[in-house]
Each structure stands twice: as structure tokens, then as C-alpha cells.
Amino acid sequence: MSELKHTEEKSLNFIEEIITEDLGSSKYKTIATRFPPEPNGYLHIGHAKSICLNFGLAAKFGGKTNLRFDDTNPVTEETEYVDSIKADIQWLGFKWAEELYASDYFEQLYEFAVKLIKKGLAYVDDSSSEKIAEMKGTPTSPGSESPFRNRGVEENLQLFADMRAGKYKDGERVLRAKIDMASPNMHMRDPVMYRIKHAHHHRTGDKWCIYPMYDFAHGQSDSIEKITHSVCTLEFIPHRPLYDWYIQQLEIFPSHQYEFARLNLTYTVMSKRKLLQLVNEKHVTSWDDPRMPTISGFRRRGFTPESIRDFCDRIGVAKRDNLIDVSLLEFCVREHLNKIASRRMVVFDPLKVIITNWPAEKLEMVNVENNPEDPAGGTREVPFTSELYIEQEDFMENPSKKYFRLAPGQMVRLKSAYIIKCDEVVKDADGKIKEVRCSYLPESKSGADTSGISVKGTLHWVSAAHGIPIEIRLYDRLFKIEDPSNAEGDFKDYINPDSLNAIQNAVAEPALGKSRFDDRYQFLRKGYFCMDKDSSEEKLIFNRTVTLKDTWAKEQKKA
């Protein structure tokens, strides 16, 4: 199991302080946490923070973490989501102690409900959902009691058994806890514990037609598993008294809930509902579209699990919600990729260069370092021939004074090869530059240069005869504004129309043809890239993970 990075000098976050105190006072001999996703969508970067926190706490304090699927709503849940969640957690580098499901506990939860009925603390209500909502009152005025609140225990037991037996239609009856309709906490005003839902469940099939509500299933599932520290996000603070009430009245293992600030990231949305809209309305291609903030989207885009864990560690665990700049996440992946990514030369917009004093049939293999940041990275051989491609933007016919790339009469070095000088510009009938003709300095070879000539520009290049065609997908931020979730109007109005730019005619050095999906590359002077799953033997496709530098902020200042 991978662990979050901690140093002895780093101060404990508030949850770690609580655990340290609990273990020190012998409240618990060991700790247990859980990650409890609902399988109704793909996990996003906010879930990654929760995963890193829960698994990280267990790793730090020698405890365990369960993976428990909160599968209490059969209408929205699918096995596809279960599989994707498991894959994401494993990819992040974590291993759960037990794989569990709330549906594992349906029988036990039912018995818990029966126990509350027998204690006079739960009743069957025939009221409609609209009437129940009306009886709840408002945050500033008390609710009113249901006319069915004082049914006898035996009647409630029979009605609840009939609900289970399928004798009623959806919405015809519910089971509610009997607590306090005047409570200042709306969640304590006789909350619904069970509702009728005749729907096929992805694990239990048609065995059940009543399903527990989240608040009733969650705390009791924690208790059954003897979870010591149930960590969730701040929006569940109002739910905590109900969490505690159920456990106290059932007299079961006293799991306790702790809340931390959820992750909100700039230029994206984190709501599963909104992410599902983006997928269903075809604003993106899928849940794992590289523009999506899903873990699978980040993985497809080329992010590494190490960079995401580092990001989650850097932002820390807070008690107050805030908006984290996505640039920090990009910094983390840039920093990691700089260390591990192999360098490759790829020309995005090719301009042909003919070296006139290089024999047309001559092939020389030049040695190029794979990664200057990695001494063990080794080298590779790249073919150098008389006809090469460079970037169109690396040539200027009428250069400005401080233009140090290729221009008529000007010299540049070709990366790991020779110095060349532009002698002639060849244009087509329309006056467009067709190719540039250059001469090379034989004594200027990299690593053995005796020319005595120093040039300021170094260009990447690809042999025209040996280069392979590839498609490049340049991904950018999905939204144009920093906080689309809280903007006026429809959040989809702020989608960035330039979030994907596909380049079809790029040419890469032949070594890129041996790529695997897990390989990470820095395309020299361009950014970090990985191969996309849409690749085929006929055409390789590469996704840009992140630029070499944060160009977004600069572009926004210009706008």
C-alpha cells in the first residue's frame, strides 16, 4: 500500500491530532477508516483527496481502511461504476482491507429498524413525500407531527413487514424515526429511514423492494465494521447528531463522524450531477475524457498517481471550504514528469529543411539523452539525414533583432547534432515557403564540436525519411472562468470552446513508435504527453498532459 508522504517535522492535521489522542488514551487499540463511495458515477479529484486521507490515516497509524460501496439507491447504481471505482483506487496506489457493500447489511439494517420500532422510536407513515416535506416546517419554525406518528408498535411492525413483502407501491408508505419535530436541526425532525422502491438492484436483484436512506445505512454500516474514525466532508456536519442518535438508540459500536473541507478546484466542476450532464449532453466524449476532473480522466490525460497524491498532501486537511488553484495540481504533475518522462522530438507543424552539403544517401545515428534529470535514463539513437523537419515557427524570413532561431544567413544548432546555416528559401507558386536550404558545419557535432562557433538557438527536428505521423490532442481547461459552479446562469455556458485542439500532421522521431500506454514523455520544447487509448497501429495519438510552463495565467492577463 502506498502512503502519503509525511515527515517528522510536519505538523499533524486536526484529524491526526484526534487519532493520536484517541490511541494515547487507549480509547482504541487500533484505528479503522473507510472510503464509502456511491456507485452512481466515476470518481473525481475530490474523491482522490478523501481516498488519500482515509488510506493515509490508516497507513500512518497502523490501522486499516475498508472500501464500502454505499449501494442503497438501485435506480442510479451500476456495476460499471463499481469496477471503475476499484480501478481508480488501485491506480492511486492503495489497497483496501475489505471490499464491502451497504447491501451486505440489508438484513441487519432491517433488524435495526425493527428494534427502533419496538422501542417506540420509529413508525410507518402513509403521508406523501410532499406532505412529509410540508410537515417538516422550516429552519425558523417547528414542524408538525404526522397523524400516523402515534401508531402502536404492533401495527408498525406489521406495516413495516408488509412494506418489505411488496404489498405497497413506491411512495405509498415510508418508515420514519420518531425524534423531535421541533428540533432546530431539520435532519432530526423524524427523518425517513426506509422508502419503497420496486427496482432491480445491481447485487441483490429483486430480493428487496425497500431500501434504507443514506443517514440510516451509513452510521450503522460504520458501526458494523467497527470504523473508529468516519471521515466525511463538511456538508455532513448537520447529519452528525442523527448519526450519533441512531448509534446511541441501537446501542451498537460507537463509530464517530469527523468532517473536513471538500476539494473545490478552479476551472472545473465537482458535482457528479453536473459531470453526468457533461457526458450525457456530449460536451465531453466520456467520463474519462481527458478534460474531465475524474480520476480516470486524469489518468488518460497522463497524470501520475504520485502527482495526485502529492497534490492531495500539499493542500492538506482543513476545516473550512476553499477554492484550490488548478495550477498547483499542474505544478505537481509537471514536477514529477520532469523527473521520469523520457524526452522525444516531435514536430507539430513541419517545415522541410534540406542540408545541401550532406550526402543524400547518408544516414547518421546521433546519440540523444533520454532524460537529463535521470542519470540512469540512458540514451537513444536518432536518425539524421539530409532532409529534416523543423517547426514552421522556428523559421522567420524577415527576423526581428532578437530572433535567435533559423533565418536567412543565420545559424542554429540542431539538438544533439550539428550547427546549420540557412542559405536559401524556396517558395511555391503562391509565394508560400516550401522549404529552406541549409549547409551544416561538419566540425560542429554535439559533444565533439571543434568549430569554435557559438549559437544562441537550439531547435528540435525529425528526419523526413524516418519520422512517423502522429495525431496530437492539446487539452486545456474545460471552463473559461475560475468558478463555474457558482457563476450566474447555466454552468455549461462557460465551457471553454478551445479546450481541445487536435493536430493531425505532426511528425515524431521513430522511437515514439514503440510507446506503451503507461509511458510518459516530454516532447522537447512542447510539453508533457502520453499515448491515448484511441491509438491504433495505423495512427498513434498523444494527449498533452500539461505544458512545460503555466501559459494559462499569462494568456488570461492578455485577454
GROMACS .gro file of N, CA, C and O in nm, residues 48 175 343 445 472 515 518:
model
   28
   48ALA      N    1  -1.035   1.174  -0.475
   48ALA     CA    2  -0.894   1.138  -0.457
   48ALA      C    3  -0.842   1.192  -0.324
   48ALA      O    4  -0.766   1.126  -0.254
  175LEU      N    5  -4.089   0.448   0.637
  175LEU     CA    6  -4.061   0.431   0.780
  175LEU      C    7  -3.982   0.553   0.825
  175LEU      O    8  -3.881   0.589   0.762
  343ARG      N    9   1.250   1.208  -2.294
  343ARG     CA   10   1.243   1.317  -2.391
  343ARG      C   11   1.234   1.260  -2.532
  343ARG      O   12   1.299   1.163  -2.565
  445LYS      N   13   2.964   1.892  -3.453
  445LYS     CA   14   2.880   1.788  -3.394
  445LYS      C   15   2.876   1.801  -3.241
  445LYS      O   16   2.978   1.820  -3.176
  472ILE      N   17  -0.187   1.469  -3.238
  472ILE     CA   18  -0.165   1.527  -3.105
  472ILE      C   19  -0.292   1.598  -3.061
  472ILE      O   20  -0.351   1.676  -3.137
  515SER      N   21   0.594   0.321  -2.823
  515SER     CA   22   0.531   0.368  -2.699
  515SER      C   23   0.432   0.267  -2.644
  515SER      O   24   0.368   0.191  -2.716
  518ASP      N   25   0.144   0.337  -2.065
  518ASP     CA   26   0.190   0.389  -1.937
  518ASP      C   27   0.313   0.478  -1.949
  518ASP      O   28   0.357   0.536  -1.850
   0.00000   0.00000   0.00000
